XYZ file of C-alpha atoms in Angstrom:
587
model
C -27.471 -25.796 12.319
C -29.019 -22.760 10.749
C -27.964 -19.634 12.743
C -28.455 -16.250 11.412
C -24.983 -15.227 10.772
C -25.829 -13.258 7.862
C -25.179 -12.115 3.733
C -21.606 -13.056 3.182
C -20.460 -15.789 6.541
C -19.420 -18.899 6.372
C -20.789 -21.302 8.886
C -18.496 -24.868 9.575
C -21.329 -27.731 10.408
C -20.459 -29.679 12.868
C -20.699 -33.140 11.467
C -20.011 -36.296 14.093
C -18.015 -38.900 12.394
C -19.279 -42.435 13.777
C -16.401 -44.100 14.091
C -13.496 -40.965 14.988
C -15.012 -38.608 16.918
C -17.482 -40.461 19.548
C -16.518 -42.940 21.790
C -15.652 -45.711 19.459
C -12.614 -44.339 19.013
C -10.490 -45.796 21.629
C -11.808 -49.167 20.661
C -8.444 -48.808 18.619
C -6.517 -48.834 21.180
C -7.289 -52.334 22.088
C -4.307 -54.036 21.376
C -1.929 -51.606 22.662
C -4.099 -52.193 26.378
C -3.059 -55.852 25.457
C 0.047 -55.601 25.119
C 0.427 -53.502 28.250
C -0.964 -56.243 30.798
C 0.392 -58.899 28.295
C 1.731 -60.310 31.857
C -1.731 -60.464 33.260
C -4.372 -61.994 31.165
C -4.475 -65.363 29.570
C -3.233 -65.637 25.547
C -7.514 -65.675 24.651
C -7.733 -61.804 26.135
C -4.477 -61.117 24.704
C -4.971 -62.234 21.463
C -9.427 -60.355 21.788
C -7.284 -57.359 22.039
C -5.906 -57.345 18.803
C -8.955 -58.802 17.172
C -11.041 -55.717 18.363
C -8.198 -53.314 17.505
C -8.034 -54.834 13.945
C -12.129 -54.854 13.692
C -11.995 -51.117 14.621
C -10.217 -50.926 11.862
C -11.783 -52.523 9.174
C -15.100 -50.766 10.361
C -13.466 -47.309 10.270
C -12.788 -48.167 6.545
C -16.455 -49.624 5.930
C -17.735 -46.599 7.347
C -15.828 -44.253 5.865
C -16.217 -45.507 2.287
C -20.333 -45.685 2.859
C -19.261 -42.004 3.634
C -17.827 -41.385 1.188
C -20.408 -43.283 -1.289
C -22.743 -40.713 0.170
C -21.149 -38.151 -1.024
C -19.919 -39.446 -4.581
C -22.476 -41.437 -6.185
C -21.226 -40.783 -9.781
C -20.025 -43.282 -12.551
C -17.386 -45.436 -11.267
C -17.489 -44.376 -8.233
C -17.574 -47.777 -5.780
C -14.611 -49.007 -7.695
C -12.507 -45.774 -6.845
C -14.079 -45.454 -3.490
C -13.377 -49.396 -2.721
C -9.177 -49.033 -3.943
C -9.136 -45.799 -1.751
C -10.438 -48.025 1.347
C -8.280 -51.098 0.829
C -5.785 -48.376 0.172
C -6.387 -46.708 3.655
C -7.544 -50.401 5.529
C -3.403 -51.139 4.665
C -2.062 -47.847 6.510
C -4.490 -47.764 8.870
C -3.400 -51.684 9.655
C -0.015 -50.741 10.279
C -0.505 -47.337 11.356
C -3.112 -48.115 13.992
C -2.415 -51.587 14.627
C 0.252 -53.364 14.052
C 3.554 -50.424 14.686
C 1.789 -49.365 17.648
C 1.616 -52.959 18.682
C 4.978 -53.781 18.076
C 5.866 -50.659 20.183
C 3.959 -50.644 23.476
C 5.663 -54.875 23.353
C 8.954 -53.649 23.545
C 8.618 -50.507 25.501
C 7.155 -53.057 28.709
C 10.028 -55.836 27.539
C 12.605 -53.072 28.234
C 11.022 -51.799 31.345
C 10.680 -55.608 32.836
C 14.486 -55.783 31.997
C 15.735 -52.832 33.403
C 13.537 -53.587 36.244
C 15.584 -56.447 36.557
C 19.309 -54.941 36.928
C 18.178 -52.497 38.372
C 17.352 -54.896 41.576
C 13.546 -53.402 41.924
C 11.718 -55.439 44.440
C 9.327 -58.079 43.155
C 5.922 -56.507 43.465
C 7.247 -53.455 42.012
C 8.583 -54.992 38.927
C 5.395 -56.596 38.188
C 3.591 -53.728 37.801
C 6.051 -50.899 37.159
C 6.024 -52.467 32.770
C 2.391 -52.385 32.756
C 2.183 -48.604 34.083
C 4.920 -47.556 31.468
C 2.898 -49.551 28.988
C -0.034 -47.638 29.867
C 1.464 -44.432 29.969
C 3.413 -44.533 26.409
C 0.011 -45.332 24.423
C -0.634 -41.887 22.540
C -4.017 -41.183 23.604
C -4.396 -37.979 21.134
C -7.710 -35.779 21.873
C -8.783 -35.404 18.745
C -10.723 -31.324 18.605
C -14.060 -31.379 16.222
C -12.593 -30.632 12.809
C -15.070 -28.009 11.980
C -16.095 -25.760 14.922
C -19.871 -24.300 15.010
C -18.005 -20.522 14.033
C -17.968 -17.769 11.870
C -14.271 -18.256 10.484
C -12.689 -16.787 7.575
C -12.646 -19.291 4.620
C -8.736 -20.025 3.853
C -7.311 -21.282 0.634
C -4.264 -22.513 0.335
C -3.010 -21.646 -3.871
C 0.420 -23.238 -5.166
C 1.539 -21.994 -8.597
C 4.867 -22.628 -10.108
C 4.952 -20.131 -13.233
C 4.151 -16.947 -14.583
C 1.497 -18.287 -16.399
C -0.176 -20.066 -13.008
C 0.340 -16.987 -11.675
C -2.449 -14.835 -14.107
C -4.301 -18.177 -13.554
C -4.056 -17.908 -9.754
C -4.818 -14.001 -9.617
C -8.346 -14.837 -12.146
C -9.238 -17.602 -9.777
C -8.597 -15.453 -6.691
C -11.058 -12.514 -7.925
C -13.346 -15.298 -8.840
C -14.059 -16.928 -5.628
C -13.655 -13.068 -3.298
C -16.917 -12.621 -6.412
C -18.985 -15.445 -5.226
C -18.370 -15.719 -2.139
C -18.485 -12.455 -0.714
C -17.551 -13.416 2.681
C -13.565 -13.060 4.606
C -11.246 -15.249 2.569
C -7.888 -15.592 3.656
C -5.362 -16.654 0.936
C -1.455 -18.006 0.947
C 0.498 -20.283 -0.646
C 3.596 -19.913 -3.370
C 2.577 -17.472 -6.596
C 3.754 -14.256 -8.478
C 3.286 -10.516 -8.504
C -0.402 -11.013 -9.478
C -1.666 -13.628 -7.123
C -0.094 -10.978 -4.329
C -1.418 -8.240 -5.447
C -5.178 -9.389 -6.276
C -4.980 -10.547 -2.219
C -2.939 -13.083 -1.668
C -1.399 -12.720 1.781
C 1.530 -14.626 3.156
C 4.211 -16.293 0.635
C 5.277 -20.252 2.015
C 8.365 -19.562 -1.297
C 8.990 -17.591 -3.849
C 7.660 -18.954 -7.200
C 10.481 -18.803 -8.620
C 12.005 -21.572 -6.864
C 9.812 -23.600 -8.729
C 10.474 -22.262 -12.375
C 12.715 -24.900 -13.502
C 12.972 -27.348 -15.813
C 15.307 -30.293 -18.305
C 16.573 -33.105 -16.718
C 19.947 -32.018 -16.131
C 18.092 -28.918 -14.139
C 16.099 -31.062 -12.059
C 17.777 -33.570 -11.285
C 20.481 -31.383 -9.232
C 18.406 -29.697 -7.911
C 15.941 -32.912 -5.990
C 17.298 -32.258 -2.690
C 16.050 -28.701 -2.813
C 12.596 -29.704 -4.399
C 12.085 -31.906 -1.282
C 12.164 -29.625 1.294
C 10.162 -27.156 -0.750
C 7.891 -30.042 -0.836
C 8.220 -30.311 2.767
C 7.582 -26.883 3.156
C 4.346 -26.922 1.751
C 2.855 -29.925 2.990
C 3.894 -28.716 6.881
C 2.799 -25.199 6.163
C -0.546 -26.923 4.938
C -0.963 -29.501 8.192
C -0.175 -26.725 10.424
C -2.774 -24.069 8.611
C -5.466 -26.133 8.025
C -6.927 -24.786 4.886
C -10.748 -25.696 3.729
C -9.366 -26.308 0.106
C -6.271 -26.476 -2.004
C -5.808 -25.644 -5.529
C -2.615 -26.658 -6.962
C -2.193 -24.567 -10.681
C -0.053 -26.383 -13.121
C 3.572 -27.709 -11.814
C 2.001 -31.224 -12.297
C 5.076 -32.649 -10.986
C 5.251 -30.738 -7.461
C 1.569 -31.079 -7.070
C 1.162 -34.548 -7.229
C 3.789 -35.507 -4.891
C 2.661 -32.511 -2.554
C -0.790 -33.820 -2.967
C 0.412 -37.166 -2.077
C 2.036 -36.798 1.223
C -0.608 -34.865 2.349
C -3.022 -37.722 1.424
C -1.170 -39.742 3.771
C -0.458 -37.928 6.144
C -3.630 -37.018 6.994
C -4.794 -40.938 6.934
C -1.689 -41.342 9.208
C -3.797 -38.599 11.224
C -7.385 -40.310 10.948
C -8.628 -36.842 9.706
C -9.797 -36.279 5.926
C -7.913 -34.241 3.717
C -9.107 -30.890 2.600
C -10.475 -30.511 -1.130
C -7.313 -30.264 -3.357
C -8.118 -29.694 -7.111
C -5.608 -29.165 -9.703
C -5.583 -26.361 -12.701
C -4.091 -27.013 -15.611
C -4.351 -30.591 -15.524
C -0.969 -32.721 -17.055
C -0.963 -33.490 -21.059
C -1.678 -36.702 -21.437
C -2.782 -35.902 -24.932
C 0.706 -34.542 -25.860
C 2.816 -37.256 -23.952
C 3.381 -40.829 -23.733
C 2.988 -41.232 -20.482
C 2.300 -44.269 -18.761
C -1.992 -44.675 -17.722
C -1.334 -45.932 -14.155
C 0.431 -42.472 -13.693
C -2.065 -41.097 -14.935
C -4.824 -42.649 -12.887
C -2.777 -42.017 -9.811
C -2.669 -39.059 -10.242
C -6.194 -37.786 -11.041
C -7.258 -40.061 -8.055
C -5.279 -37.303 -5.995
C -8.065 -34.394 -6.539
C -11.714 -34.091 -5.945
C -11.737 -32.024 -9.490
C -8.949 -30.915 -12.511
C -9.765 -28.274 -14.166
C -9.030 -28.449 -17.858
C -8.415 -26.092 -20.470
C -9.210 -27.298 -24.085
C -12.360 -29.443 -25.189
C -10.426 -32.496 -26.615
C -8.647 -32.948 -22.786
C -11.881 -34.286 -21.413
C -11.791 -37.513 -23.812
C -7.852 -38.566 -22.959
C -8.703 -38.516 -19.173
C -12.821 -40.279 -18.970
C -10.685 -43.010 -21.399
C -8.337 -43.412 -18.090
C -11.835 -43.513 -16.233
C -11.180 -40.121 -14.885
C -14.337 -38.387 -13.639
C -13.387 -35.395 -11.946
C -12.732 -33.479 -14.853
C -14.209 -30.251 -14.944
C -13.650 -28.519 -18.589
C -13.494 -24.425 -17.908
C -11.782 -23.112 -21.015
C -8.924 -21.008 -22.001
C -7.507 -18.792 -19.718
C -8.013 -16.178 -22.646
C -11.118 -15.930 -21.253
C -10.157 -14.451 -18.627
C -7.599 -12.077 -20.225
C -9.949 -9.188 -20.449
C -7.121 -6.555 -22.026
C -6.237 -8.806 -24.448
C -9.836 -9.870 -25.997
C -10.832 -5.912 -25.449
C -7.836 -5.399 -27.965
C -8.959 -8.226 -30.391
C -12.895 -7.112 -30.593
C -11.788 -3.836 -31.155
C -9.442 -3.102 -34.216
C -9.637 1.007 -33.342
C -8.397 0.332 -30.171
C -5.240 -1.635 -31.266
C -4.545 0.974 -33.694
C -4.734 2.912 -30.939
C -2.563 1.479 -28.734
C 0.012 0.858 -31.847
C 0.411 4.690 -32.092
C 0.838 4.845 -28.506
C 3.254 2.574 -27.285
C 5.786 3.308 -30.869
C 5.394 6.772 -29.837
C 6.068 6.262 -26.159
C 9.622 4.135 -27.226
C 10.180 6.265 -30.157
C 10.003 3.967 -32.822
C 8.455 4.863 -35.927
C 5.461 3.649 -37.203
C 6.522 2.254 -40.357
C 9.650 0.862 -38.817
C 10.274 -2.377 -38.625
C 9.475 -4.003 -34.732
C 9.685 -7.342 -33.114
C 8.831 -9.019 -29.525
C 11.180 -11.260 -27.800
C 9.111 -13.442 -26.078
C 12.504 -15.603 -24.607
C 9.942 -17.055 -21.910
C 9.449 -17.099 -18.037
C 11.706 -20.005 -16.541
C 15.685 -19.436 -16.151
C 16.269 -22.124 -18.434
C 14.354 -21.028 -20.966
C 15.927 -17.132 -21.001
C 19.293 -18.695 -21.016
C 18.837 -21.073 -23.970
C 16.398 -18.890 -26.532
C 17.899 -14.961 -25.814
C 20.946 -15.263 -27.500
C 19.420 -17.161 -29.987
C 16.876 -14.073 -30.661
C 19.288 -11.899 -30.757
C 21.406 -13.101 -33.352
C 18.208 -13.261 -35.660
C 17.667 -9.789 -35.129
C 21.156 -8.897 -36.192
C 20.643 -11.268 -39.461
C 17.656 -9.948 -40.153
C 18.564 -6.164 -39.944
C 15.858 -5.301 -37.688
C 17.303 -2.775 -35.326
C 14.528 -2.214 -32.714
C 12.702 -4.991 -30.521
C 10.582 -5.267 -27.771
C 11.279 -7.202 -24.979
C 7.881 -7.828 -22.498
C 9.191 -9.852 -19.354
C 7.999 -11.540 -15.538
C 9.285 -10.886 -12.912
C 11.445 -13.984 -12.155
C 13.716 -13.689 -14.384
C 13.980 -9.713 -14.681
C 17.635 -9.871 -13.203
C 18.385 -12.333 -15.866
C 17.215 -10.635 -18.893
C 18.207 -6.633 -17.793
C 22.180 -8.819 -17.243
C 21.894 -10.114 -20.602
C 21.125 -6.966 -22.702
C 23.601 -4.816 -20.285
C 25.986 -6.991 -21.986
C 24.796 -7.373 -25.912
C 24.070 -3.702 -27.120
C 24.314 -4.679 -30.434
C 20.587 -4.846 -30.845
C 18.372 -1.745 -29.352
C 15.809 -4.086 -27.709
C 13.521 -2.184 -25.183
C 12.356 -3.715 -22.023
C 8.698 -4.021 -21.012
C 8.519 -4.604 -17.793
C 5.439 -7.344 -16.207
C 2.994 -9.221 -17.765
C -0.935 -8.434 -18.287
C -1.380 -5.139 -20.178
C 1.653 -4.575 -20.243
C 2.379 -7.825 -22.815
C -0.270 -7.269 -24.795
C 0.175 -3.477 -25.759
C 3.903 -4.535 -26.427
C 2.816 -7.125 -28.830
C 0.065 -5.395 -30.476
C 2.883 -2.859 -31.305
C 5.213 -5.302 -32.769
C 5.431 -6.242 -36.411
C 6.255 -10.128 -36.091
C 7.059 -11.992 -32.706
C 9.537 -14.341 -31.803
C 7.997 -16.922 -28.879
C 9.105 -19.961 -26.536
C 6.572 -22.772 -27.521
C 3.779 -22.112 -24.298
C 1.065 -19.685 -23.169
C 2.249 -16.946 -24.700
C 2.565 -18.249 -27.985
C -1.543 -18.478 -28.636
C -1.862 -15.264 -26.783
C 0.144 -13.680 -28.878
C -1.972 -15.286 -31.829
C -5.272 -13.752 -30.750
C -3.937 -10.497 -30.781
C -3.132 -11.280 -34.264
C 0.991 -10.325 -34.429
C 2.383 -12.778 -36.749
C 5.154 -14.604 -34.843
C 7.508 -17.592 -34.995
C 6.951 -20.547 -32.426
C 10.873 -21.835 -30.904
C 11.554 -24.067 -28.003
C 15.649 -24.417 -27.929
C 16.833 -28.005 -26.541
C 20.102 -30.143 -25.999
C 20.195 -33.426 -28.229
C 19.181 -35.719 -25.658
C 15.745 -33.312 -24.597
C 15.100 -33.378 -28.480
C 15.498 -36.849 -28.635
C 13.498 -37.978 -25.745
C 11.456 -35.599 -27.142
C 10.920 -37.332 -30.809
C 10.446 -40.510 -29.191
C 7.949 -39.128 -25.718
C 5.499 -37.174 -27.755
C 2.278 -37.957 -29.024
C 1.198 -35.048 -31.476
C 2.871 -33.771 -34.485
C 2.838 -30.174 -33.559
C 3.924 -28.339 -30.249
C 2.165 -25.141 -30.233
C -1.581 -24.879 -28.947
C -3.016 -23.048 -31.990
C -1.270 -26.279 -34.360
C -2.164 -28.714 -32.543
C -5.973 -26.681 -32.641
C -6.472 -26.311 -36.332
C -4.210 -30.332 -36.843
C -1.754 -28.302 -39.132
C 1.155 -26.081 -38.825
C 0.062 -22.155 -39.137
C 2.690 -21.178 -36.706
C 6.192 -22.177 -37.875
C 7.677 -24.287 -35.960
C 11.677 -24.375 -34.349
C 11.874 -27.341 -32.391
C 15.016 -28.781 -30.492
C 18.345 -28.541 -33.057
C 15.788 -27.229 -35.992
C 16.925 -23.689 -33.859
C 19.156 -22.326 -36.064
C 19.612 -18.551 -36.930
C 19.594 -18.916 -40.264
C 16.698 -20.414 -41.257
C 15.044 -18.241 -37.753
C 15.600 -15.327 -39.616
C 14.683 -16.497 -42.939
C 11.270 -17.359 -41.838
C 11.494 -13.654 -39.581
C 11.696 -11.728 -43.201
C 8.782 -13.596 -44.632
C 6.597 -12.689 -41.223
C 7.361 -8.971 -43.029
C 6.056 -9.415 -46.523
C 2.035 -8.641 -46.218
C 0.759 -11.022 -49.481
C 3.039 -13.568 -48.481
C 3.804 -16.083 -45.168
C 2.188 -13.125 -43.015
C -1.312 -12.526 -44.185
C -1.782 -16.309 -44.805
C -1.193 -17.002 -40.956
C -2.615 -14.075 -39.570
C -6.054 -15.265 -41.818
C -5.667 -18.563 -40.509
C -5.412 -17.887 -36.661
C -8.099 -15.765 -37.180
C -10.490 -18.736 -37.739
C -8.559 -20.820 -34.997
C -8.638 -18.364 -31.910
C -12.567 -17.335 -33.255
C -13.458 -21.177 -32.680
C -11.797 -20.952 -29.386
C -13.328 -18.118 -27.955
C -17.100 -18.287 -29.535
C -17.875 -22.279 -28.167
C -18.138 -20.030 -25.210
C -20.984 -16.855 -24.573
C -19.495 -13.718 -25.004
C -18.732 -13.261 -21.487
C -18.096 -16.331 -19.858
C -15.067 -16.664 -17.579
C -13.062 -20.191 -17.076
C -12.259 -18.427 -13.756
C -15.891 -17.979 -12.348
C -16.381 -21.716 -13.500
C -13.759 -23.456 -12.247
C -14.587 -21.330 -8.448
C -18.336 -22.647 -8.224
C -17.284 -25.383 -8.969
C -14.721 -25.131 -5.693
C -17.404 -23.934 -3.993
C -19.513 -26.417 -4.569
C -17.013 -29.402 -3.318
C -16.660 -27.264 0.510
C -20.466 -27.224 0.546
C -20.705 -30.997 0.324
C -17.980 -31.363 3.006
C -20.001 -29.522 5.885
C -19.031 -25.564 4.410
C -22.396 -23.637 4.208
C -22.027 -20.551 2.328
C -24.808 -18.011 3.437
C -24.301 -15.435 0.434
C -25.596 -12.951 -2.305
C -26.946 -14.050 -5.752
C -23.558 -14.620 -7.326
C -23.659 -17.701 -6.756
C -26.810 -18.393 -8.872
C -25.583 -16.202 -11.246
C -22.561 -17.606 -11.556
C -24.215 -20.990 -12.490
C -25.038 -18.922 -15.325
C -21.753 -17.876 -16.710
C -23.514 -15.562 -19.534
C -24.388 -13.166 -17.331
C -22.446 -9.882 -17.288
C -22.472 -9.732 -13.585
C -20.796 -12.933 -13.561
C -18.022 -11.485 -15.179
C -14.253 -11.026 -13.330
C -13.156 -7.526 -12.550
C -10.237 -8.178 -14.614
C -8.870 -4.379 -14.977
C -7.046 -4.341 -11.570
C -5.309 -7.697 -12.552
C -4.723 -5.993 -15.995
C -3.515 -3.130 -14.771
C -0.636 -5.012 -11.854
C 0.286 -6.975 -14.859
């Protein structure tokens, strides 16, 4: 179907499904009709009704298997599709044959008993149970899944923390640039995603920003409610695709529930993607769990080159290496490329906050989750007191704003200047500082890229520290150290987070001829290797967006757009770069 709707519009092409969109689908109700007429037909006819509905379920599974193989003919696709078909066959047998058959059987029997108790006439007693049985058959009319009309593209996004919020904001920009059409974004996100065009929020992103065994376990009922809310919104809103960003535990449970719900509705689920895959390279994790997680998604976007071999080893063929989010952070890259601009930022920020140009200044980066801030902020303050550093800058994300402000209002022993927002504000604050203390995570890589010497810290309880040592597969926790395969950034993890150890390490970072010089030189090489493996204007979000659009087209979505889609295939083209000023300015 090709109608001239014009540039930048979306056509949904109606593709008839032989077993679900034609009269053939009514064969699936044969056993329910057989149960209703059981008293009027022979036993052979009764059994034939069950054979007919069972045959329909088998035929439907085979047909869907064939269609899936036509869409996906890659390596290992036959085994993957066969497993999915077997799973579908089991569920469809239960949902379309066994459970409805038993239900109609009991309804007819109960109606017959009610007729006897109510002393209903003989002729009515013979016919009424059959009528009630037939009336109970849920003959739902299936609407056309994709009506051939001009409609906005609908994308559901689910991010669970500040780093995911930044990735989501870049992805929104990339999709808008490549689609050039009306797109609606909604879901779960933060300030950056909202300012970049996410229309509606299911619930605040902070609701998912919890970690640790005790915290998560105590909130299981709450997380189950959040999961159900996302599932219900997806079923009601009928998105064209769903993108989960980080928060793998929550993402996997929502995706699994959605697959189950769509299977019960006899409808295909929309394409689902996971941006930031589980760190199977870092933690001991049962192989079957990782394989099962990967099978839930049409694509998983990986951040680092060393991740892909681990997933390939498990047989996951749906992984796409897109690259580190650093490549989308234009504010950070501009400072890194231009040392003069970095020095200007340093002078301007210090002047703005009344800090002398030679005065020691430390950046405090206590994390974006409530538990992280609670565990590390007091520790950071104590380290500053022991090192006699009088000034610090603390850039923070909105989810932990009130917690940080309350703590700083109570503890006046250190002169800490709060810097609201992430993005460009965080980049400028860290650039202006002589050293940093950062909670292990994305911010460590960002700080290293800016050339600011730092310590990587992660304070946990004894049980978590013990389990971490047992389950960890890598020697280091920080990405720069993992990339270098040696400890460039000093790491203080678990019980090693003692103020005196941290204060000694922080003092050494101020020594221009010691650890400071060695760390900055080595980190510069590591970051250069990471960034220079891509063309100068490469954008991970653009590559992810291009893959999402290709998957939508394979599902029957025709997108008429300008030449941007072709340009996105050549990601070294400057025109394919995101306009990051908007994201960074809103940071």
